[in-house]
């Protein structure tokens, strides 16, 4: 079994790479100042940002897969995740930067809630943030300022300033991720096509609806990615949420079945709804009409 380094606090990783602690809840690591170091397969209970340097050919584990990345990319991990490279005892010269911070650092700040919106922390798809040299320079410049702040004597303003730097880094990362989504049009369109095909197959096969109406997580699992990543891709391409696209397909199929003479209850059960009233609410939310009103209107037009 692989040896796993449990990182419950930044000091745990500091001890591994030989860095002194400057703050209980956050660590900024410049690998070029510590090399050579040993790789480690890490179980994180902290947030981590890893900005890769020249050694971009190493084989990194991320969850149950491998990370797709290259020189200058940014890898983001969150508490509860597994990632890194198994320790073989060898020493390696690394460059790049790492920031590890404990969730407690964010308590009482706006970032405590906002960090949940940075979906790149939750991706099970193995894709890092690929940055241009100019974008990487922006991130590195802020990291250097953060590192400098951590060397100052602590005062009542320091944690606010530290969280401010983290917030700025994450906002830039989100901007660059948005750009990446747009630039990877072919890949993303393929994801959308696979999602729509999976959606059609599922909704037209009652045996696949025995567990109820499928949600975003259902399709994300079949596409081997997180629900948040799938939602991001679909929103960038279509302007719609993945959940809304699912409901649109459900309502279109429902309209066809209602028009063919099936009752509202029959349609509800055929689409995986446990209760017909739940189907009626979804139908009305999407169309402005109840199934009964829709059927009545269709009959008047005949």
Short mmCIF file of C-alpha atoms in Angstrom, two decimals, residues 98-277:
data_model
loop_
_atom_site.label_atom_id
_atom_site.label_comp_id
_atom_site.label_asym_id
_atom_site.label_seq_id
_atom_site.Cartn_x
_atom_site.Cartn_y
_atom_site.Cartn_z
CA UNK A 98 2.88 26.04 -3.19
CA UNK A 99 0.38 27.64 -0.85
CA UNK A 100 -1.30 25.52 1.81
CA UNK A 101 -3.88 27.02 4.15
CA UNK A 102 -6.22 25.64 6.77
CA UNK A 103 -9.98 26.36 6.50
CA UNK A 104 -9.84 28.00 9.94
CA UNK A 105 -7.89 30.88 8.39
CA UNK A 106 -11.05 31.90 6.53
CA UNK A 107 -13.42 31.90 9.51
CA UNK A 108 -15.42 35.11 9.75
CA UNK A 109 -14.30 36.36 6.32
CA UNK A 110 -16.20 36.67 3.06
CA UNK A 111 -13.89 34.06 1.53
CA UNK A 112 -15.16 31.45 3.99
CA UNK A 113 -18.38 31.22 1.96
CA UNK A 114 -17.02 32.34 -1.40
CA UNK A 115 -14.45 29.57 -1.61
CA UNK A 116 -17.29 27.12 -2.22
CA UNK A 117 -17.91 28.93 -5.52
CA UNK A 118 -14.42 28.24 -6.87
CA UNK A 119 -15.38 24.95 -8.46
CA UNK A 120 -11.84 24.17 -9.64
CA UNK A 121 -11.18 22.92 -6.08
CA UNK A 122 -13.74 20.16 -6.63
CA UNK A 123 -12.80 18.80 -10.03
CA UNK A 124 -12.50 15.07 -10.35
CA UNK A 125 -11.70 15.54 -14.01
CA UNK A 126 -7.92 15.55 -14.18
CA UNK A 127 -7.33 18.98 -15.64
CA UNK A 128 -5.16 21.71 -14.18
CA UNK A 129 -5.27 25.42 -15.00
CA UNK A 130 -3.05 26.01 -18.02
CA UNK A 131 -1.71 29.57 -17.90
CA UNK A 132 0.20 31.71 -20.33
CA UNK A 133 3.54 33.11 -19.17
CA UNK A 134 1.90 36.48 -18.57
CA UNK A 135 -0.86 34.92 -16.48
CA UNK A 136 1.65 32.91 -14.48
CA UNK A 137 3.62 36.09 -13.77
CA UNK A 138 0.47 37.71 -12.34
CA UNK A 139 -0.07 34.79 -9.93
CA UNK A 140 3.61 34.62 -8.93
CA UNK A 141 3.75 38.35 -8.20
CA UNK A 142 0.87 38.03 -5.71
CA UNK A 143 2.40 34.91 -4.15
CA UNK A 144 5.64 36.81 -3.59
CA UNK A 145 3.74 39.60 -1.83
CA UNK A 146 1.94 37.05 0.32
CA UNK A 147 5.23 35.36 1.17
CA UNK A 148 6.70 38.73 2.13
CA UNK A 149 3.71 39.50 4.37
CA UNK A 150 4.22 36.23 6.24
CA UNK A 151 7.74 37.33 7.15
CA UNK A 152 6.47 40.47 8.92
CA UNK A 153 5.75 40.43 12.66
CA UNK A 154 2.14 39.42 13.33
CA UNK A 155 -0.41 42.12 14.19
CA UNK A 156 -4.19 42.50 14.26
CA UNK A 157 -4.33 43.23 10.51
CA UNK A 158 -2.14 40.43 9.23
CA UNK A 159 -4.74 37.70 8.79
CA UNK A 160 -7.04 40.07 6.92
CA UNK A 161 -4.21 41.00 4.57
CA UNK A 162 -3.30 37.34 4.08
CA UNK A 163 -6.89 36.42 3.25
CA UNK A 164 -7.01 39.41 0.90
CA UNK A 165 -4.03 38.04 -1.05
CA UNK A 166 -5.62 34.58 -1.18
CA UNK A 167 -8.85 36.08 -2.44
CA UNK A 168 -6.97 37.96 -5.16
CA UNK A 169 -5.12 34.82 -6.29
CA UNK A 170 -8.35 32.84 -6.47
CA UNK A 171 -10.15 35.59 -8.40
CA UNK A 172 -7.37 35.65 -10.99
CA UNK A 173 -7.40 31.86 -11.13
CA UNK A 174 -11.15 31.95 -11.80
CA UNK A 175 -10.61 34.48 -14.59
CA UNK A 176 -7.96 32.26 -16.17
CA UNK A 177 -10.13 29.15 -15.80
CA UNK A 178 -12.96 30.97 -17.56
CA UNK A 179 -10.59 31.79 -20.39
CA UNK A 180 -9.50 28.16 -20.53
CA UNK A 181 -13.09 26.99 -20.87
CA UNK A 182 -13.63 29.33 -23.80
CA UNK A 183 -10.37 28.41 -25.54
CA UNK A 184 -10.96 24.65 -25.23
CA UNK A 185 -14.04 24.80 -27.46
CA UNK A 186 -13.59 21.44 -29.19
CA UNK A 187 -13.08 19.53 -25.95
CA UNK A 188 -15.99 21.26 -24.26
CA UNK A 189 -18.33 20.73 -27.20
CA UNK A 190 -17.46 17.04 -27.04
CA UNK A 191 -18.40 17.01 -23.35
CA UNK A 192 -21.72 18.73 -24.17
CA UNK A 193 -22.44 16.19 -26.92
CA UNK A 194 -21.72 13.26 -24.61
CA UNK A 195 -23.92 14.81 -21.91
CA UNK A 196 -26.84 15.31 -24.29
CA UNK A 197 -26.48 11.78 -25.68
CA UNK A 198 -26.38 10.29 -22.20
CA UNK A 199 -29.40 12.41 -21.22
CA UNK A 200 -31.46 11.22 -24.19
CA UNK A 201 -30.56 7.57 -23.62
CA UNK A 202 -31.44 7.79 -19.94
CA UNK A 203 -34.80 9.53 -20.35
CA UNK A 204 -35.90 7.14 -23.08
CA UNK A 205 -35.04 4.02 -21.08
CA UNK A 206 -37.36 3.56 -18.11
CA UNK A 207 -35.05 0.90 -16.64
CA UNK A 208 -32.47 3.64 -16.05
CA UNK A 209 -34.99 5.76 -14.17
CA UNK A 210 -35.72 3.26 -11.42
CA UNK A 211 -33.71 5.39 -8.99
CA UNK A 212 -35.72 8.51 -9.75
CA UNK A 213 -35.28 11.56 -11.95
CA UNK A 214 -31.58 11.84 -12.91
CA UNK A 215 -29.68 14.84 -11.59
CA UNK A 216 -26.42 16.52 -12.63
CA UNK A 217 -24.34 14.18 -10.46
CA UNK A 218 -25.86 11.16 -12.23
CA UNK A 219 -24.54 12.32 -15.61
CA UNK A 220 -21.26 13.65 -14.22
CA UNK A 221 -20.51 10.20 -12.82
CA UNK A 222 -21.06 8.68 -16.25
CA UNK A 223 -18.77 11.24 -17.88
CA UNK A 224 -16.08 10.71 -15.20
CA UNK A 225 -16.06 14.27 -13.90
CA UNK A 226 -17.47 16.25 -11.02
CA UNK A 227 -20.91 17.80 -11.17
CA UNK A 228 -19.40 21.26 -10.73
CA UNK A 229 -17.04 20.81 -13.69
CA UNK A 230 -19.83 19.53 -15.92
CA UNK A 231 -22.01 22.45 -14.86
CA UNK A 232 -19.23 24.93 -15.64
CA UNK A 233 -18.66 23.51 -19.13
CA UNK A 234 -22.36 23.53 -20.01
CA UNK A 235 -22.92 27.02 -18.65
CA UNK A 236 -19.97 28.41 -20.62
CA UNK A 237 -21.18 26.85 -23.89
CA UNK A 238 -24.96 27.22 -23.62
CA UNK A 239 -25.54 29.88 -20.99
CA UNK A 240 -27.80 27.38 -19.20
CA UNK A 241 -27.16 25.33 -16.08
CA UNK A 242 -26.86 21.56 -16.46
CA UNK A 243 -29.89 21.15 -14.20
CA UNK A 244 -31.97 23.39 -16.41
CA UNK A 245 -30.99 21.46 -19.55
CA UNK A 246 -32.05 18.24 -17.83
CA UNK A 247 -35.43 19.77 -16.98
CA UNK A 248 -35.84 21.10 -20.53
CA UNK A 249 -35.33 17.61 -21.95
CA UNK A 250 -37.70 16.11 -19.40
CA UNK A 251 -40.42 18.62 -20.27
CA UNK A 252 -40.00 18.08 -24.03
CA UNK A 253 -40.38 14.33 -23.64
CA UNK A 254 -43.31 14.92 -21.30
CA UNK A 255 -45.04 17.10 -23.90
CA UNK A 256 -44.65 14.37 -26.52
CA UNK A 257 -46.08 11.75 -24.19
CA UNK A 258 -48.95 13.94 -23.03
CA UNK A 259 -49.80 14.68 -26.66
CA UNK A 260 -49.82 10.96 -27.44
CA UNK A 261 -52.59 10.40 -24.91
CA UNK A 262 -50.70 9.38 -21.77
CA UNK A 263 -52.08 10.79 -18.53
CA UNK A 264 -50.08 13.17 -16.38
CA UNK A 265 -49.51 10.43 -13.78
CA UNK A 266 -48.35 7.94 -16.41
CA UNK A 267 -45.88 10.47 -17.79
CA UNK A 268 -44.62 11.32 -14.31
CA UNK A 269 -43.87 7.70 -13.43
CA UNK A 270 -42.33 6.98 -16.86
CA UNK A 271 -39.83 9.81 -16.31
CA UNK A 272 -38.76 8.68 -12.85
CA UNK A 273 -40.84 11.00 -10.68
CA UNK A 274 -41.87 9.40 -7.40
CA UNK A 275 -44.99 11.55 -7.13
CA UNK A 276 -47.08 13.03 -9.99
CA UNK A 277 -47.35 16.36 -8.16
#
